[in-house]
PDB file of C-alpha atoms in Angstrom:
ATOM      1  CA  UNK A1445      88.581  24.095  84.776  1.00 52.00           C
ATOM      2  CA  UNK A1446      86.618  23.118  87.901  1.00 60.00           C
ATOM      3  CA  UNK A1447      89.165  23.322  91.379  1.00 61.00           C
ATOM      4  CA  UNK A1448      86.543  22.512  93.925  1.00 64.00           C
ATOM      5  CA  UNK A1449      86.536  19.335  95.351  1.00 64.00           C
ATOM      6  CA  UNK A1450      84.398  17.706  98.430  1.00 69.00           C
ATOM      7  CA  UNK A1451      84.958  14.934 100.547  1.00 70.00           C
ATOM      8  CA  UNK A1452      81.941  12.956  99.201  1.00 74.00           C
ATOM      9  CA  UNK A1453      82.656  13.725  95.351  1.00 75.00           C
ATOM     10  CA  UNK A1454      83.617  10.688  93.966  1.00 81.00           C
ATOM     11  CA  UNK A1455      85.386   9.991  89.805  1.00 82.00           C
ATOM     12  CA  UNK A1456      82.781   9.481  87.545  1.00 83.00           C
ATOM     13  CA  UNK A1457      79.783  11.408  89.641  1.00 81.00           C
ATOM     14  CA  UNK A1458      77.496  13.812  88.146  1.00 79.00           C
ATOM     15  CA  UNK A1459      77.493  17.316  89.282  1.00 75.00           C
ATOM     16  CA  UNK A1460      75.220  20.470  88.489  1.00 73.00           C
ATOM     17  CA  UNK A1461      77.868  23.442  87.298  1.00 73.00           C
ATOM     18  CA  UNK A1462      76.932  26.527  87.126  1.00 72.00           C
ATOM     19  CA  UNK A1463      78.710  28.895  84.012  1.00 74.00           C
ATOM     20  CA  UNK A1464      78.645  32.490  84.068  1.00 74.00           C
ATOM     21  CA  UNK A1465      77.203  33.257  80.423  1.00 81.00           C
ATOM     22  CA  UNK A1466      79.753  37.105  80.547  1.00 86.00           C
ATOM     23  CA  UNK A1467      82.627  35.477  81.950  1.00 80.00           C
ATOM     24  CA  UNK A1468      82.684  31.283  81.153  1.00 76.00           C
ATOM     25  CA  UNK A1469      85.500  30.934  82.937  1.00 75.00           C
ATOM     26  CA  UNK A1470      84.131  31.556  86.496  1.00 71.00           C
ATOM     27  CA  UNK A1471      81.801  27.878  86.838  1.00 67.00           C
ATOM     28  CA  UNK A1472      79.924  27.686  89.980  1.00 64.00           C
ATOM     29  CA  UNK A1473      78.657  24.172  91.533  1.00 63.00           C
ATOM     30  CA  UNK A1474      75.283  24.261  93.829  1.00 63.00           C
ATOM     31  CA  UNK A1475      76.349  23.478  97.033  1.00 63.00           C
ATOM     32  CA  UNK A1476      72.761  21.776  98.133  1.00 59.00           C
ATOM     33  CA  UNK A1477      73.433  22.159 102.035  1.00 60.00           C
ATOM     34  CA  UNK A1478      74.853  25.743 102.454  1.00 67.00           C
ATOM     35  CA  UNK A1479      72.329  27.049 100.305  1.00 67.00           C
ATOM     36  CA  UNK A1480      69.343  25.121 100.519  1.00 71.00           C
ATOM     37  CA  UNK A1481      69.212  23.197 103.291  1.00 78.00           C
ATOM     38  CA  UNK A1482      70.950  25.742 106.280  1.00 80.00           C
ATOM     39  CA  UNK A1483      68.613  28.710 105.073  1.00 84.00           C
ATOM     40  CA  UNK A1484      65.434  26.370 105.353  1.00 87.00           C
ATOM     41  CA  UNK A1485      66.694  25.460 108.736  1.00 90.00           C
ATOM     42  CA  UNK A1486      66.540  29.172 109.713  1.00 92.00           C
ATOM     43  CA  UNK A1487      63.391  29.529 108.302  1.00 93.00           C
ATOM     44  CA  UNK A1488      62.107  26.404 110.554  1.00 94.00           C
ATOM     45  CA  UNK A1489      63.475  27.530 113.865  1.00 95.00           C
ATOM     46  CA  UNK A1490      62.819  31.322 113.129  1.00 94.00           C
ATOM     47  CA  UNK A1491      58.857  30.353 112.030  1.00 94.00           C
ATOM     48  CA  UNK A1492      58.619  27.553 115.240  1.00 95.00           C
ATOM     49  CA  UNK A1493      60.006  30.614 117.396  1.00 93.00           C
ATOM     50  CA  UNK A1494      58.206  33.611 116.205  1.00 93.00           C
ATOM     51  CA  UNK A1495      54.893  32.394 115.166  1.00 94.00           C
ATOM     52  CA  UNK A1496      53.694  31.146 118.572  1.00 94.00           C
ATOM     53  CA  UNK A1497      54.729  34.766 119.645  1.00 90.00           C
ATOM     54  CA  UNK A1498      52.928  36.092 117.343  1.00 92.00           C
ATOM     55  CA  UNK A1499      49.575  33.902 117.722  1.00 94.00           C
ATOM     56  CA  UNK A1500      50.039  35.332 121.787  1.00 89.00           C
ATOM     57  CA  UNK A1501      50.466  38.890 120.891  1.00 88.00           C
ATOM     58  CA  UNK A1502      47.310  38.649 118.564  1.00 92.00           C
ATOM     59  CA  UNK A1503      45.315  36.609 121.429  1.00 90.00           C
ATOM     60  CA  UNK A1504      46.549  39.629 124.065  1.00 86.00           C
ATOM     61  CA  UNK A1505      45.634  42.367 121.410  1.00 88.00           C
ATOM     62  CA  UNK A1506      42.027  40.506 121.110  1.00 90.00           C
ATOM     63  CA  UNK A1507      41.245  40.202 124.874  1.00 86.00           C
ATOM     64  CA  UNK A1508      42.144  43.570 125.488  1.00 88.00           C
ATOM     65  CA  UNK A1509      39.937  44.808 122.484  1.00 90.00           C
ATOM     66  CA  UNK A1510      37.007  42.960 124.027  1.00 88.00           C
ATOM     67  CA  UNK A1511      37.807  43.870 127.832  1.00 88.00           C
ATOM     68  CA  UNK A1512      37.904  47.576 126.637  1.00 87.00           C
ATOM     69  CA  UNK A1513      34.676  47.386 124.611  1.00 90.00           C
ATOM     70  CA  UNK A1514      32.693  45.089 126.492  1.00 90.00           C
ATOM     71  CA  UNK A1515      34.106  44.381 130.143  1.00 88.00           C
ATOM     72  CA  UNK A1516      33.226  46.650 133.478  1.00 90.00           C
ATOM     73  CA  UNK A1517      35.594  49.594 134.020  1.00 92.00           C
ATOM     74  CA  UNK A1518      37.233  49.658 137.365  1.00 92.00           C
ATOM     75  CA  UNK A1519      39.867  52.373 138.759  1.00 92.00           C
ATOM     76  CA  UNK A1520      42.696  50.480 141.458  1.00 93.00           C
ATOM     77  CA  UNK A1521      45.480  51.847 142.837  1.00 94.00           C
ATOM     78  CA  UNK A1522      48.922  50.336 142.441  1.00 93.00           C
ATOM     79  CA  UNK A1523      50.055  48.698 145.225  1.00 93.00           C
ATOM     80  CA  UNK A1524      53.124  46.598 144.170  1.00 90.00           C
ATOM     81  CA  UNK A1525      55.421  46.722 141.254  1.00 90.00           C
ATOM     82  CA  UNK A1526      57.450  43.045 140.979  1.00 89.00           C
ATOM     83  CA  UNK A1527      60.699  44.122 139.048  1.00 87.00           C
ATOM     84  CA  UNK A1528      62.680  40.938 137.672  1.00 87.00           C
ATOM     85  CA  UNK A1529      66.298  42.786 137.190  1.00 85.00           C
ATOM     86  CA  UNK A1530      67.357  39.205 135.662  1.00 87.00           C
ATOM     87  CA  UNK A1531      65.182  39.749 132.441  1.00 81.00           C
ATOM     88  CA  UNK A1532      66.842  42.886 130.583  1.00 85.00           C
ATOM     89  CA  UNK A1533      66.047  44.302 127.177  1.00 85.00           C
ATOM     90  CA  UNK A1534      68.773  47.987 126.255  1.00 86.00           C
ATOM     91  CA  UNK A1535      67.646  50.313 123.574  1.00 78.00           C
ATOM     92  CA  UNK A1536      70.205  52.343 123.177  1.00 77.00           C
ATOM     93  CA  UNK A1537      71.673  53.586 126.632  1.00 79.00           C
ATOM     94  CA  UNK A1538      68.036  52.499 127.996  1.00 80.00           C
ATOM     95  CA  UNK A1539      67.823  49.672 129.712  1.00 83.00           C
ATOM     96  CA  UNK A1540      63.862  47.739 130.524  1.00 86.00           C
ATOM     97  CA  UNK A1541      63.280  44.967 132.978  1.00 88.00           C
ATOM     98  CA  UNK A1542      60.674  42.657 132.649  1.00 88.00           C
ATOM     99  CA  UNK A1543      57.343  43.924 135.349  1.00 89.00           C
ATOM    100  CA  UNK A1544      54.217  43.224 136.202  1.00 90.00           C
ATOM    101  CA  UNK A1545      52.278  45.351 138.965  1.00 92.00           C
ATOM    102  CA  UNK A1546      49.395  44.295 141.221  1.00 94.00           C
ATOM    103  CA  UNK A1547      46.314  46.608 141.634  1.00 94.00           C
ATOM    104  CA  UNK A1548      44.112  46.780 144.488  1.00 94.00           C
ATOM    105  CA  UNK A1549      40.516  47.397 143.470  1.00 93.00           C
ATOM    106  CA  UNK A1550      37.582  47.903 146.359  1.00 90.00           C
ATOM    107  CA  UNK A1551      34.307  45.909 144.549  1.00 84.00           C
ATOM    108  CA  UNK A1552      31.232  47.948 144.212  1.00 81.00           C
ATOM    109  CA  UNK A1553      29.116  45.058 145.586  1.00 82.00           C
ATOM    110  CA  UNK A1554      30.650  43.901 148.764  1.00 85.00           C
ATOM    111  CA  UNK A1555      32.779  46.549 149.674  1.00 87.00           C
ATOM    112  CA  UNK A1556      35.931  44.424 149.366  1.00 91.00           C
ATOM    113  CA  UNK A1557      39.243  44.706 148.067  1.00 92.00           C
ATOM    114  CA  UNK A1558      39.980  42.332 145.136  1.00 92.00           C
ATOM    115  CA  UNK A1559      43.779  42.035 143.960  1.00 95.00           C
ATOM    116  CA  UNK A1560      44.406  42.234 140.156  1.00 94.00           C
ATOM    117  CA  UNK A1561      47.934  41.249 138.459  1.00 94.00           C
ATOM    118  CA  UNK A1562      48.590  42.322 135.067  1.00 92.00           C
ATOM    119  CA  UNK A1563      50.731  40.835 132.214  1.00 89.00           C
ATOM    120  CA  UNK A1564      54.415  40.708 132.117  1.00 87.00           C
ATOM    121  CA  UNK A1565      55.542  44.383 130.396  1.00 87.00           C
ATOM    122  CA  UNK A1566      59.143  45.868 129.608  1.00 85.00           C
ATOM    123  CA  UNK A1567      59.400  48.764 131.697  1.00 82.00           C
ATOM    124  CA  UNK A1568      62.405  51.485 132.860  1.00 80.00           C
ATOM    125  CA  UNK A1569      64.057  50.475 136.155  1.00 74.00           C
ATOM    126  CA  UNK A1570      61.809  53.664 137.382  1.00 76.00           C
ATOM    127  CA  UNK A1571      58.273  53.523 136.742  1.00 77.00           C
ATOM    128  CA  UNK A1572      57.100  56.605 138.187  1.00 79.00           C
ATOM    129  CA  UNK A1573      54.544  55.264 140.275  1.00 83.00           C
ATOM    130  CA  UNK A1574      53.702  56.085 143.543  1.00 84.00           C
ATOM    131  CA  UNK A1575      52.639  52.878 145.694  1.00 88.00           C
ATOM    132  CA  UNK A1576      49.370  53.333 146.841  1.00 87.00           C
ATOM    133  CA  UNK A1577      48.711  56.265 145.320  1.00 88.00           C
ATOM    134  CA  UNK A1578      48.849  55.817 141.334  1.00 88.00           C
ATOM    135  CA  UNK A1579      45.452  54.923 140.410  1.00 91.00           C
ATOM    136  CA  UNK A1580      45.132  52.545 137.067  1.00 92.00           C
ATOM    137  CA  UNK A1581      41.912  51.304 134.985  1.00 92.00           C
ATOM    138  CA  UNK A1582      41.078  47.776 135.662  1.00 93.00           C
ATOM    139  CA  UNK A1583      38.875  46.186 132.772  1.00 91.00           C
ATOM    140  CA  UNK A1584      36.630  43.113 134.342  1.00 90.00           C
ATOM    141  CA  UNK A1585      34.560  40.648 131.728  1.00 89.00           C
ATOM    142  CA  UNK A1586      30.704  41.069 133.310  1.00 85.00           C
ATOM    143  CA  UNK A1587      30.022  37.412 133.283  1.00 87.00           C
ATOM    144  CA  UNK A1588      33.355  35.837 134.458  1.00 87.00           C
ATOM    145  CA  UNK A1589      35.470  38.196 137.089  1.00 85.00           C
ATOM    146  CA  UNK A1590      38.429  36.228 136.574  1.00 88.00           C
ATOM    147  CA  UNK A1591      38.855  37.625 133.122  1.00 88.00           C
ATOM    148  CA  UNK A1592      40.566  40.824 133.232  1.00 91.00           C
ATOM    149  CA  UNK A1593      42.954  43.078 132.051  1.00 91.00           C
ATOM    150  CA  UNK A1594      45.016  45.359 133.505  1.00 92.00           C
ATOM    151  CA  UNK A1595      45.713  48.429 131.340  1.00 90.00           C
ATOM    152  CA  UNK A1596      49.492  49.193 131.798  1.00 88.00           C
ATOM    153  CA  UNK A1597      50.054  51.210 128.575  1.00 85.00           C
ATOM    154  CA  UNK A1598      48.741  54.775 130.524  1.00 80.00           C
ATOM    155  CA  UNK A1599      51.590  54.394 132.896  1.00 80.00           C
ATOM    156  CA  UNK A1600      53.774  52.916 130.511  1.00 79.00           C
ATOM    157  CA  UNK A1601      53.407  56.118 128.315  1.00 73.00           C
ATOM    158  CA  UNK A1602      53.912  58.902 131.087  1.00 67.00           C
ATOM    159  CA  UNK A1603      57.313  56.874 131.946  1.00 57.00           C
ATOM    160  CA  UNK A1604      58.479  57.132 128.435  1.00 55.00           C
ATOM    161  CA  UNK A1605      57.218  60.698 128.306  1.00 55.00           C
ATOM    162  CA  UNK A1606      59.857  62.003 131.092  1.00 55.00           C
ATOM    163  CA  UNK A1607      62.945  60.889 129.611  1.00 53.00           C
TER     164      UNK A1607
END
């Protein structure tokens, strides 16, 4: 005996059942939205979400790759971190804010200082850097100086190191 009824079943419809071969009295009938349709609107949202993240993460991975190898190694010093205390990620009783710092470099050439900014990292509340005095690697494409990168993972790693 089937004792599931929907709104939009109507007499004299045809409906998939479902029998259990070990137990025939336990009959199933495919509900086509809950199982079907919801899950493959997960998928949708979940791939238009985390695709386009992923396509950036493998496009950040690749410049710094090429910086590293191929761009002009240049030592700053730190001389702001911007903190936005609005953007939180926890890990356990750890707590990261979303960061960027900008790095004062003094060019070879004309004996000036040039201002880099790097990406937007997830860093401690305390960075352990010392304004002015923290020195980071600055990697700077030969042919186009306004392709850079900014290599935060050194300082990123001695922060992670002291807790």
């Amino acid at each position: 005996k089937y004792n599931i009824y929907t709104s939009d079943m109507r007499e004299g419809d045809t409906i998939m059942i479902y029998v259990n071969p070990e137990n025939p009295s336990k009959i199933y009938s495919a509900n086509t939205f809950l199982y079907i349709i919801l899950p493959g609107i997960f998928a949708v949202v979940f791939a238009a979400i985390g695709f386009p993240l992923f396509i950036y993460a493998f496009k950040i991975n690749k410049i710094k790759k090429s910086m590293i190898q191929n761009g002009r190694k240049k030592i700053g010093v730190i001389t702001e971190v911007k903190t936005n205390y609005n953007y939180t990620m926890s890990k356990g009783r750890h707590r990261s804010y979303r960061s960027h710092i900008i790095v004062s470099v003094i060019d070879d050439y004309t004996q000036q200082e040039v201002k880099y900014k790097s990406r937007g990292f997830w860093s401690p509340s305390d960075l352990g850097v010392q304004l002015g005095v923290t020195e980071i690697d600055v990697w700077v494409d030969r042919d186009n100086k306004n392709v850079y990168y900014v290599d935060t993972d050194k300082i990123l790693n001695k922060s992670i190191q002291k807790k």
